[in-house]
mmCIF file of C-alpha atoms and ligand atoms in Angstrom:
data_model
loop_
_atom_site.group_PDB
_atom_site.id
_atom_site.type_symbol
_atom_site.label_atom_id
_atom_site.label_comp_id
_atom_site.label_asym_id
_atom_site.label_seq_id
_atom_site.Cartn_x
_atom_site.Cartn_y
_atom_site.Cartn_z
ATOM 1 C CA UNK N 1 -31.836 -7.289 -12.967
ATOM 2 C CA UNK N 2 -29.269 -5.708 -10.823
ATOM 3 C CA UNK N 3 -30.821 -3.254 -8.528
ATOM 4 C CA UNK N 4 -27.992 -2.413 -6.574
ATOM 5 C CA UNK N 5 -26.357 -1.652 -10.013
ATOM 6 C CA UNK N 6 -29.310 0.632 -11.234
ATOM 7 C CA UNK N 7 -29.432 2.596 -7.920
ATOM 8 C CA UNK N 8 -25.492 3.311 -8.188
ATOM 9 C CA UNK N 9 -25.509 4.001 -11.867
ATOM 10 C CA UNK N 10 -28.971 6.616 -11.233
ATOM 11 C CA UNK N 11 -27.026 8.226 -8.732
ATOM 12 C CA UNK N 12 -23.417 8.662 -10.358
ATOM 13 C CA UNK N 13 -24.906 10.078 -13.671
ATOM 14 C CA UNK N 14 -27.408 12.637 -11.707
ATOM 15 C CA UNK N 15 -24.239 13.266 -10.254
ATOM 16 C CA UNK N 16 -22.441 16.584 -10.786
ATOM 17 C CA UNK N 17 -19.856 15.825 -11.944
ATOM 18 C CA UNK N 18 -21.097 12.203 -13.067
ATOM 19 C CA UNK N 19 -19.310 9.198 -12.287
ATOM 20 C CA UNK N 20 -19.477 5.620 -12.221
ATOM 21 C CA UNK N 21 -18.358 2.991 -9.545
ATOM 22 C CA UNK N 22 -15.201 1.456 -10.786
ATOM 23 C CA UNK N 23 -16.229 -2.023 -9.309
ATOM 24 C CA UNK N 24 -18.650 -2.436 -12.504
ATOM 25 C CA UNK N 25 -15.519 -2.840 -14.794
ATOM 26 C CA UNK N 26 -15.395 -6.780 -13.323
ATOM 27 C CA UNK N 27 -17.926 -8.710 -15.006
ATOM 28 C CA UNK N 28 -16.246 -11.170 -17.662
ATOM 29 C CA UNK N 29 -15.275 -8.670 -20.354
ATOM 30 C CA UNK N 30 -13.764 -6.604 -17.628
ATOM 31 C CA UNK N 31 -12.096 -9.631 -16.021
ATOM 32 C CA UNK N 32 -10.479 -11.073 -18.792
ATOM 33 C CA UNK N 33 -9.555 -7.297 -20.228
ATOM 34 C CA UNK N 34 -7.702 -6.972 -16.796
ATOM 35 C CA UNK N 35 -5.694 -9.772 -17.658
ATOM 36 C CA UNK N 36 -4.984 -8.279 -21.085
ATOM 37 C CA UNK N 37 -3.892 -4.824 -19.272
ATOM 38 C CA UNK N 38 -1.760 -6.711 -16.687
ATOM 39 C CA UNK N 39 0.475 -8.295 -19.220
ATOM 40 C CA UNK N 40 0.676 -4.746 -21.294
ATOM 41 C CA UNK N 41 4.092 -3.520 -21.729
ATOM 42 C CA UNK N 42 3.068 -0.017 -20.030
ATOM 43 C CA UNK N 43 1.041 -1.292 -17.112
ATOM 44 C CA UNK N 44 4.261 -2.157 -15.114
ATOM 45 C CA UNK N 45 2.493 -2.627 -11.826
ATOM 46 C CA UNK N 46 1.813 -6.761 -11.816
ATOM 47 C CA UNK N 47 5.393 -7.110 -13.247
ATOM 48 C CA UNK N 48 6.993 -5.337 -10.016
ATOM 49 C CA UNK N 49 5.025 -7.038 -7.569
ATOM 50 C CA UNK N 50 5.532 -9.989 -9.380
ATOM 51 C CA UNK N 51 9.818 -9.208 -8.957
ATOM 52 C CA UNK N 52 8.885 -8.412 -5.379
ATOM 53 C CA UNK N 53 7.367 -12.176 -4.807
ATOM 54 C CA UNK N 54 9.947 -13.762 -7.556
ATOM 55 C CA UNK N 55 12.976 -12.145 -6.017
ATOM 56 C CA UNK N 56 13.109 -10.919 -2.354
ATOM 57 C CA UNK N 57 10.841 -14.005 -1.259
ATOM 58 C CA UNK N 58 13.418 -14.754 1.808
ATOM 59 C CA UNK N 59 13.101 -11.069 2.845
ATOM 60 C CA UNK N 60 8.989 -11.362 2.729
ATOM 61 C CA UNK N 61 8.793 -15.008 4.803
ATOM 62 C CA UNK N 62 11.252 -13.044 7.587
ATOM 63 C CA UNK N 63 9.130 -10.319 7.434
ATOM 64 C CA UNK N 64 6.232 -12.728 8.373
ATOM 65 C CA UNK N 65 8.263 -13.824 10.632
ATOM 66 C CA UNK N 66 7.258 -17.410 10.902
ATOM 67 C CA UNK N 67 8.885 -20.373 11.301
ATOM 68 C CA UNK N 68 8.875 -23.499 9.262
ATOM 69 C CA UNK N 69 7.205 -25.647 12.431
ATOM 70 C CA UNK N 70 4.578 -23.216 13.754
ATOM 71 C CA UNK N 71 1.808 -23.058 12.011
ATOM 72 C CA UNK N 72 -0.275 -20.067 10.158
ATOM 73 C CA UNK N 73 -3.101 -19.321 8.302
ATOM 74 C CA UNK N 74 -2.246 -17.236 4.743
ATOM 75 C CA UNK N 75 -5.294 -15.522 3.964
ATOM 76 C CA UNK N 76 -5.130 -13.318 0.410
ATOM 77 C CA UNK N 77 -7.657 -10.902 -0.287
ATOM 78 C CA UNK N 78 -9.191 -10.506 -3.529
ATOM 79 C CA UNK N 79 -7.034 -13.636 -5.018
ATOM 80 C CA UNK N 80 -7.289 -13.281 -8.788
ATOM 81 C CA UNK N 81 -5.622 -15.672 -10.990
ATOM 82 C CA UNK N 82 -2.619 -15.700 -7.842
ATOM 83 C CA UNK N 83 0.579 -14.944 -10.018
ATOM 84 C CA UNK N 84 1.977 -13.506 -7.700
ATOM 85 C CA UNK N 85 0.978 -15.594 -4.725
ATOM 86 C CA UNK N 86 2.064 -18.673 -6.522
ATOM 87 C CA UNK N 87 5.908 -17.452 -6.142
ATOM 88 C CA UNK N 88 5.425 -17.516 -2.176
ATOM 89 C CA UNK N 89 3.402 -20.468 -2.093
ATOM 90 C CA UNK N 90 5.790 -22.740 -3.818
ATOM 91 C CA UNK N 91 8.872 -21.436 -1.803
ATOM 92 C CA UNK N 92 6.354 -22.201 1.842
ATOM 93 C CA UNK N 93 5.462 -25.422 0.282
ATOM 94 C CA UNK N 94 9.433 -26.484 -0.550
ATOM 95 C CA UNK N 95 10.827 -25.627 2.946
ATOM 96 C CA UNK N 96 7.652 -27.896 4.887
ATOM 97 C CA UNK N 97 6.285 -24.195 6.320
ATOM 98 C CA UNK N 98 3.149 -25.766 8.024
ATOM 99 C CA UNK N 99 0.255 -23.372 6.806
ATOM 100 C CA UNK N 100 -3.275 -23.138 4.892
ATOM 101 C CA UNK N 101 -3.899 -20.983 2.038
ATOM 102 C CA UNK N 102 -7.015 -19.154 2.380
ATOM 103 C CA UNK N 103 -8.075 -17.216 -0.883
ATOM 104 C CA UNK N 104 -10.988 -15.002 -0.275
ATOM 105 C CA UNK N 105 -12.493 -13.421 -3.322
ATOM 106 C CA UNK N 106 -16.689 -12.395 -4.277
ATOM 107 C CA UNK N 107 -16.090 -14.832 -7.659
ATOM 108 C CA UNK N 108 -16.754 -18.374 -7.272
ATOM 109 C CA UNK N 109 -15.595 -18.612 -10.641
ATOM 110 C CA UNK N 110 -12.108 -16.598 -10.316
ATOM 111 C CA UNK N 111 -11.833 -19.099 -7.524
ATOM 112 C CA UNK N 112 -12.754 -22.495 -8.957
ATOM 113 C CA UNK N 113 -10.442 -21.350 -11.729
ATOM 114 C CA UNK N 114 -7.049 -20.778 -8.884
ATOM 115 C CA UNK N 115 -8.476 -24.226 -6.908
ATOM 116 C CA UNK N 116 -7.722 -26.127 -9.504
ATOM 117 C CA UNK N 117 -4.575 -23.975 -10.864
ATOM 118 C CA UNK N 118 -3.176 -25.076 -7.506
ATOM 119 C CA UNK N 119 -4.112 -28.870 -7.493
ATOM 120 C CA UNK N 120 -2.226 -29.093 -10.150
ATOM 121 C CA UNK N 121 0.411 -26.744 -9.811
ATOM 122 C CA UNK N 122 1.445 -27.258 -6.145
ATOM 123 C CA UNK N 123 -0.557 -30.713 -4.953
ATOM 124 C CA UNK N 124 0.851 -30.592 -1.669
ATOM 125 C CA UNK N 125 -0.581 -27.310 -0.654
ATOM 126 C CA UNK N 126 -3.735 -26.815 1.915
ATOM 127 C CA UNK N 127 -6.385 -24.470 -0.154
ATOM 128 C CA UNK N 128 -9.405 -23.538 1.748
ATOM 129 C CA UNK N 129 -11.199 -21.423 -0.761
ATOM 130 C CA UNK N 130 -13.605 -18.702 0.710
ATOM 131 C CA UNK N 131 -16.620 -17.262 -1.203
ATOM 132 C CA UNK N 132 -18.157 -14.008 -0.164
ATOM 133 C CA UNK N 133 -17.403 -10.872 1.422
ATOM 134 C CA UNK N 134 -13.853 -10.014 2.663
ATOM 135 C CA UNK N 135 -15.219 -9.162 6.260
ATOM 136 C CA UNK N 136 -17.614 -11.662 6.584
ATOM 137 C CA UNK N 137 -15.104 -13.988 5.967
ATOM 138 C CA UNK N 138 -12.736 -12.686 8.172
ATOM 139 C CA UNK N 139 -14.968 -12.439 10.611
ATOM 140 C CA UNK N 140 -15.546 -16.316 11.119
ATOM 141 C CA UNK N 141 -11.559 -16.735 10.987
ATOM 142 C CA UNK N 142 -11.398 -14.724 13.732
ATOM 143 C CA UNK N 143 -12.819 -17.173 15.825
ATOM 144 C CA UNK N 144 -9.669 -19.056 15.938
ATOM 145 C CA UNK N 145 -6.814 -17.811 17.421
ATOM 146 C CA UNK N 146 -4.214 -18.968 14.780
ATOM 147 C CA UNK N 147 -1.787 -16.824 13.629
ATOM 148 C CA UNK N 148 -3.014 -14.944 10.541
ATOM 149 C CA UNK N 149 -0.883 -13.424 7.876
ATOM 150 C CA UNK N 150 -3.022 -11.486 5.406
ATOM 151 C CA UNK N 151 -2.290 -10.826 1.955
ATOM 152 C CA UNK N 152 -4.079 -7.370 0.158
ATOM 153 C CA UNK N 153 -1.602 -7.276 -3.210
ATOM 154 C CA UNK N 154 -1.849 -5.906 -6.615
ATOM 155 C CA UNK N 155 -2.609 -2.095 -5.150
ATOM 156 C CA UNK N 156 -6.061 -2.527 -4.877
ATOM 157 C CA UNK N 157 -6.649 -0.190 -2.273
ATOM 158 C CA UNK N 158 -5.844 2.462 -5.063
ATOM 159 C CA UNK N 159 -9.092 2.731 -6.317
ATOM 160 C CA UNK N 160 -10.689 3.822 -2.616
ATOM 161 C CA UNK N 161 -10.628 7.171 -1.447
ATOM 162 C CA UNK N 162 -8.234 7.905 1.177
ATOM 163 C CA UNK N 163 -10.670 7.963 3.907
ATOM 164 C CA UNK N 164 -12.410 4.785 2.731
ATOM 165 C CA UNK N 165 -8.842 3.014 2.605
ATOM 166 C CA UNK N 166 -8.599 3.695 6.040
ATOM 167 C CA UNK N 167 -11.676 2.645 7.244
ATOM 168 C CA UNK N 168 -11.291 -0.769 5.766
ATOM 169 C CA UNK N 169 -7.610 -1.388 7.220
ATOM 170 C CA UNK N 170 -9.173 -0.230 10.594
ATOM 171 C CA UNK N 171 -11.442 -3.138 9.736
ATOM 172 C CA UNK N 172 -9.133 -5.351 8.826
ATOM 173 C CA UNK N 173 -7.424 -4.430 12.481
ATOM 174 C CA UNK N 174 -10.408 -5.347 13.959
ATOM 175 C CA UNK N 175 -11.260 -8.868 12.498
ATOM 176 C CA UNK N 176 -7.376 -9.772 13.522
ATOM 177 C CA UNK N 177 -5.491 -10.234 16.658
ATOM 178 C CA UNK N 178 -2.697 -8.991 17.950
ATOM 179 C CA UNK N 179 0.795 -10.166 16.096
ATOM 180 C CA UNK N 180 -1.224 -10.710 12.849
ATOM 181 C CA UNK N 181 0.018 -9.135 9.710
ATOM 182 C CA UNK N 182 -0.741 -7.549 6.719
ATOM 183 C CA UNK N 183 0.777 -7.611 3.660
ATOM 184 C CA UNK N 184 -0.410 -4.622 1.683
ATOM 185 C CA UNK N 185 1.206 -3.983 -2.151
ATOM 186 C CA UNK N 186 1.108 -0.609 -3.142
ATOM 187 C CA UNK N 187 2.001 1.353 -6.345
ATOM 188 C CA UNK N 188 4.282 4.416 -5.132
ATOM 189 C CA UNK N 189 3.994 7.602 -6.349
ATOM 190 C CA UNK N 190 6.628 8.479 -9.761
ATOM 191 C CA UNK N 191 6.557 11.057 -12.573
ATOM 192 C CA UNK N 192 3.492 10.957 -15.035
ATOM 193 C CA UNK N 193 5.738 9.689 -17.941
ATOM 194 C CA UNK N 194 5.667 6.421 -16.518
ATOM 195 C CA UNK N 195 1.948 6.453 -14.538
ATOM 196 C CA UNK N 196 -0.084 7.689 -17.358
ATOM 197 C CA UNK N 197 1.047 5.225 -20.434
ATOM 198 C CA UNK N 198 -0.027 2.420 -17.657
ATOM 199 C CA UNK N 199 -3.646 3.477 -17.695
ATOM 200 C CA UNK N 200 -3.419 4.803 -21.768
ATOM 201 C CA UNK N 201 -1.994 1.722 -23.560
ATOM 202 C CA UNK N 202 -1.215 2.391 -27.045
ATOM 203 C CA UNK N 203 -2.945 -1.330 -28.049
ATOM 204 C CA UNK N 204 -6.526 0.593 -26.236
ATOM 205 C CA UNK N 205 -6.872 -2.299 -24.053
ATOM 206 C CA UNK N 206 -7.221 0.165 -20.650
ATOM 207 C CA UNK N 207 -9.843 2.237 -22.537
ATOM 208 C CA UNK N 208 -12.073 -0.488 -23.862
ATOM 209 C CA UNK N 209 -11.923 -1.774 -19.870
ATOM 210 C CA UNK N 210 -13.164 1.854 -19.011
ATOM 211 C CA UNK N 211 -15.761 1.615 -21.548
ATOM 212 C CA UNK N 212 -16.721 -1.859 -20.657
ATOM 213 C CA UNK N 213 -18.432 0.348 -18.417
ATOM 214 C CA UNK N 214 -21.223 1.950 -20.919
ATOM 215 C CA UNK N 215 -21.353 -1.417 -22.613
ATOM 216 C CA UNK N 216 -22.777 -3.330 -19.382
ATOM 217 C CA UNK N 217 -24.884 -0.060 -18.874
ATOM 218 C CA UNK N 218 -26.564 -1.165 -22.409
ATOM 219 C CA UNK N 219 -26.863 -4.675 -21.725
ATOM 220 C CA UNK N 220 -27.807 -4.809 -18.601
ATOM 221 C CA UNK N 221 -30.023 -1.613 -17.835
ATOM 222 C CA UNK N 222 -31.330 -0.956 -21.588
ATOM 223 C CA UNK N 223 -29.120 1.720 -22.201
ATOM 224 C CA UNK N 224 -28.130 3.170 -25.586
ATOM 225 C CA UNK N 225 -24.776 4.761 -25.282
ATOM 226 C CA UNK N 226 -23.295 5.102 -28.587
ATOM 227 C CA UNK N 227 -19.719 4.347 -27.683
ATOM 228 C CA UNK N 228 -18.400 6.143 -30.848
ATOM 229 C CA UNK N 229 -19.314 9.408 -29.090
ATOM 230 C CA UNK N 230 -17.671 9.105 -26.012
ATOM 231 C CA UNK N 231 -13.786 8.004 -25.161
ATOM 232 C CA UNK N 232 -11.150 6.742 -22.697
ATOM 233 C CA UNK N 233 -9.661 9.836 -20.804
ATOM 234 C CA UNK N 234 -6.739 9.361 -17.705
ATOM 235 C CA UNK N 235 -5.381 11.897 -16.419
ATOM 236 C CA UNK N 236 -2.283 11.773 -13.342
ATOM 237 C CA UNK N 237 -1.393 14.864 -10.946
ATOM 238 C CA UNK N 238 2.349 13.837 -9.446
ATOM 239 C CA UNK N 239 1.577 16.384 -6.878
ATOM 240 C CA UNK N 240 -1.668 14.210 -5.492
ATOM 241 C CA UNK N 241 -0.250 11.056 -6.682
ATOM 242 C CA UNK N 242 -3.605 9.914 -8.161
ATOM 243 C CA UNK N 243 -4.561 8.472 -11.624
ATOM 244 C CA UNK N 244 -7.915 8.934 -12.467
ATOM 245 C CA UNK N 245 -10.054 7.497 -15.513
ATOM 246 C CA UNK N 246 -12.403 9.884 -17.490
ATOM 247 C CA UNK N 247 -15.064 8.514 -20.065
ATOM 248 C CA UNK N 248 -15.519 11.976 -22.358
ATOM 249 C CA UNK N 249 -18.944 12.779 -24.139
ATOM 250 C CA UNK N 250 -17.437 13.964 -27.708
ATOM 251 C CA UNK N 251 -20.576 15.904 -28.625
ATOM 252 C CA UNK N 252 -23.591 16.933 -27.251
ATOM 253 C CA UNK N 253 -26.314 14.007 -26.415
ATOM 254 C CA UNK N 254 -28.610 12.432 -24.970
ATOM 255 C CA UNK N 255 -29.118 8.935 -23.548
ATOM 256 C CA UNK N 256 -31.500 6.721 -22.519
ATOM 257 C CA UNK N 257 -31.483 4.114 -20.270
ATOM 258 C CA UNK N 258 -34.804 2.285 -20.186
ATOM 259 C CA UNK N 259 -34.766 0.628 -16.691
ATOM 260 C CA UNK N 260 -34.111 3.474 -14.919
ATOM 261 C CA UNK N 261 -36.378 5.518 -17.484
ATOM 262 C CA UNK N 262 -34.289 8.618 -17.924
ATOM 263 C CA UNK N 263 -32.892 10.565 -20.617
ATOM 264 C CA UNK N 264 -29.169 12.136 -19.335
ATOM 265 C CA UNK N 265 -27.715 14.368 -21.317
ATOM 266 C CA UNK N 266 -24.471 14.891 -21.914
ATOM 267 C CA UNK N 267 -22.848 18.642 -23.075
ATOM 268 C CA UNK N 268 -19.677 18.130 -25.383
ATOM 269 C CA UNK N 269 -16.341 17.338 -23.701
ATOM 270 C CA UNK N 270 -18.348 16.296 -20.124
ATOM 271 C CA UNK N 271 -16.182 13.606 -18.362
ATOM 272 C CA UNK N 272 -17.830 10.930 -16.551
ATOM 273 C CA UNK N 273 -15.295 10.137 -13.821
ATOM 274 C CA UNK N 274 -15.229 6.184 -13.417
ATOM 275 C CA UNK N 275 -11.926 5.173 -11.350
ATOM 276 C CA UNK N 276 -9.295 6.658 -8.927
ATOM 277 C CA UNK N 277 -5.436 4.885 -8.802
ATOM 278 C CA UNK N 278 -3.713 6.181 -5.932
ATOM 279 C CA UNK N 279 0.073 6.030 -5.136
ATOM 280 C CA UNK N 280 1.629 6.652 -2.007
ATOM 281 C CA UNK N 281 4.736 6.938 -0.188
ATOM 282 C CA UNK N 282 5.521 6.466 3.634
ATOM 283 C CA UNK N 283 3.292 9.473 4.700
ATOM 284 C CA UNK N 284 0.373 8.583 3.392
ATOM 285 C CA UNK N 285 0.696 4.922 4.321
ATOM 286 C CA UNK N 286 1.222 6.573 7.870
ATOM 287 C CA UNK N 287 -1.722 8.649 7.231
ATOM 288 C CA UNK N 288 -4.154 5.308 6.135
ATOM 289 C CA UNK N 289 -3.199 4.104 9.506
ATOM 290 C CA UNK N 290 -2.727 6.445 12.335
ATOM 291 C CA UNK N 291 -6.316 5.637 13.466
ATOM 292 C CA UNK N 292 -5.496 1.834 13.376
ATOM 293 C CA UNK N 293 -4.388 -0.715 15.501
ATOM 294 C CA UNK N 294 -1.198 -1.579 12.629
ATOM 295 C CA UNK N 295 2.328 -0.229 12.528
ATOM 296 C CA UNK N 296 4.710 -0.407 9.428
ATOM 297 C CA UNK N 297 7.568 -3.206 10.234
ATOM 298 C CA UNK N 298 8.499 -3.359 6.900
ATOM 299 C CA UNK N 299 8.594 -2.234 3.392
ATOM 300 C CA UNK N 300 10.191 -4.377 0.475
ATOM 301 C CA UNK N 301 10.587 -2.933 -2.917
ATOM 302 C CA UNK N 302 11.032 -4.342 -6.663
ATOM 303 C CA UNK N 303 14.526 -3.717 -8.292
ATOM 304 C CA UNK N 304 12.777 -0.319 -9.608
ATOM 305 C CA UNK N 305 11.683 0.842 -6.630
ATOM 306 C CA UNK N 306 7.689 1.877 -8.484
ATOM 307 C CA UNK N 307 5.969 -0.416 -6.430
ATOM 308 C CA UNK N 308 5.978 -1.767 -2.680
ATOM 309 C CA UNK N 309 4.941 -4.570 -0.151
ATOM 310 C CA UNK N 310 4.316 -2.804 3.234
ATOM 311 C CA UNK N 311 4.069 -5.108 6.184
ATOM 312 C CA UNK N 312 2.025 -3.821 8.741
ATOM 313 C CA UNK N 313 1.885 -5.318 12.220
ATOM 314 C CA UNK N 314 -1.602 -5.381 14.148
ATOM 315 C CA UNK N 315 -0.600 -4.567 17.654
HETATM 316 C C1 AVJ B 1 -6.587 -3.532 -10.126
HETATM 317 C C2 AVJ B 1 -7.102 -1.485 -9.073
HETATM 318 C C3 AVJ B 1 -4.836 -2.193 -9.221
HETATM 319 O O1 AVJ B 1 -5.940 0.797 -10.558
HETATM 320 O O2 AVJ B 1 -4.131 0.036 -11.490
HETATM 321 C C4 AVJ B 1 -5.910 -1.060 -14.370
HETATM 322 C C5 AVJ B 1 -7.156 -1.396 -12.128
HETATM 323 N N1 AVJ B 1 -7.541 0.259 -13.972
HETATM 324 N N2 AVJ B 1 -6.042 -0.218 -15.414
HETATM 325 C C6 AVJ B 1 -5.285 -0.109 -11.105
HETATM 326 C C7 AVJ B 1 -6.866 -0.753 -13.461
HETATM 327 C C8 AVJ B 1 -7.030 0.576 -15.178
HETATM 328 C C9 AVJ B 1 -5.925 -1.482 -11.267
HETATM 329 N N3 AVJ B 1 -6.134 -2.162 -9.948
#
């Protein structure tokens, strides 16, 4: 068993108010339910970035600003399936840019899966696929001196607090050296008639991701949430610019869960808060990175102007 994921669930649901780490949503339900939510017609955010990398790709390789004979190491945190990468990639590969690809991702298996994606797709191209933690990882690039452009898409950095965003870019600063870039995608912040739908599909694909949750809690830690007595709640402030997830209890209840031998009870209508989807604009990117060694050069936007591609320079 996961102890790691016993200690975190213990904690978030003696928690008040409770909440769950958002990071349990990726096991292989959760995985291929993210796929699912990124080709829903309301979650818009893949589709922008995915314009961004489809249609300004000259503007992104000057932003880089490399050259076609100097060579540079593309590192992309957190790959995925690499949609969006794949754009960039196959414009590098067609004008003889002399890189290597470096995906970096915790799955083996989301990575085995892009590996050979690529072999096929783009046989040309250097992959050098990296297992394990983003910083570790990092770390033993660092040892070269290369030029490194990093790539941190898909507005990942949404679901960390502000203060924890800017603790990893400071991180990021310091595993790089100076002239290095980073490619960060972001969502930006819009009215809540087009954020919320995103995270409350009408097909329910978003909530049974949320509540993917409660069903790993019963498989993996002997739990016996009922999941007809609880449901998918987002809510979106356009002041804060943050979405945040809500599973609801719809009645009062309690629950077991065996390995961590507690009963937690539940009142009616108590929210277990599971995820936080932050937008920004220019201030708070300024904000994430006052303390850091990175400026903005750059900021490239899809035709609709709801998402962006900052590119920060590490000084
Ligand atoms: C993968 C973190 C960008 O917050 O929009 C999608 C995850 N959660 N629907 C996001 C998610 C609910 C997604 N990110």
């Amino acid at each position: 068993m996961n102890e790691i994921f016993k200690n975190e669930v213990d904690k978030g649901l003696e928690s008040n108010p409770k909440t769950l780490p958002s990071k349990y949503f990726y096991d292989k339900k959760g995985d291929a339910l993210f796929v699912e939510i990124m080709n829903l017609p309301e979650y818009y955010l893949t589709r922008c970035e995915l314009d961004i990398f489809q249609n300004k790709t000259q503007e992104l390789i000057a932003a880089f600003g490399v050259k076609p004979d100097s060579y540079f190491e593309l590192i992309e945190l957190g790959a995925g399936d690499g949609t969006e990468t794949k754009e960039l990639l196959q414009t590098l590969d067609n004008k003889n840019y002399s890189f290597d690809y470096f995906p970096i991702d915790i799955s083996s298996n989301s990575l085995n899966l892009l590996e050979k994606d690529l072999s096929k797709e783009l046989p040309n191209l250097s992959v050098q696929t990296k297992q394990g933690d983003y910083f570790e990882v990092l770390a033993s690039l660092k040892k070269n001196k290369k030029p490194k452009i990093v790539l941190f898409l898909g507005s990942t950095i949404g679901n960390m607090t502000d203060d924890l965003a800017a603790k990893f870019i400071h991180s990021l600063g310091a595993n790089l050296h100076a002239g290095d870039k980073l490619l960060l995608g972001v969502d930006l912040i819009k009215t809540k008639e087009i954020v919320l739908p995103a995270y409350n599909d009408k097909q329910g694909i978003t909530a049974k991701f949320n509540m993917n949750l409660l069903d790993r809690i019963n498989q993996e830690l002997g739990g016996n949430f009922d999941l007809n007595q609880f449901k998918h709640q987002p809510e979106y402030n356009e002041n804060e610019g943050i979405a945040k997830s809500f599973i609801v209890s719809t009645a009062h209840q309690h629950v077991e869960i065996k390995a961590i031998g507690k009963k937690i009870s539940f009142k009616e209508g108590e929210k277990i808060h599971t995820e936080i989807s932050r937008k920004y604009n220019d201030e708070l990117i300024e904000k994430l990175i006052v303390n850091t060694d990175f400026s903005i050069q750059t900021k490239i936007l899809d035709s609709n102007a709801y998402f962006a591609d900052y590119l920060l320079k590490r000084n």
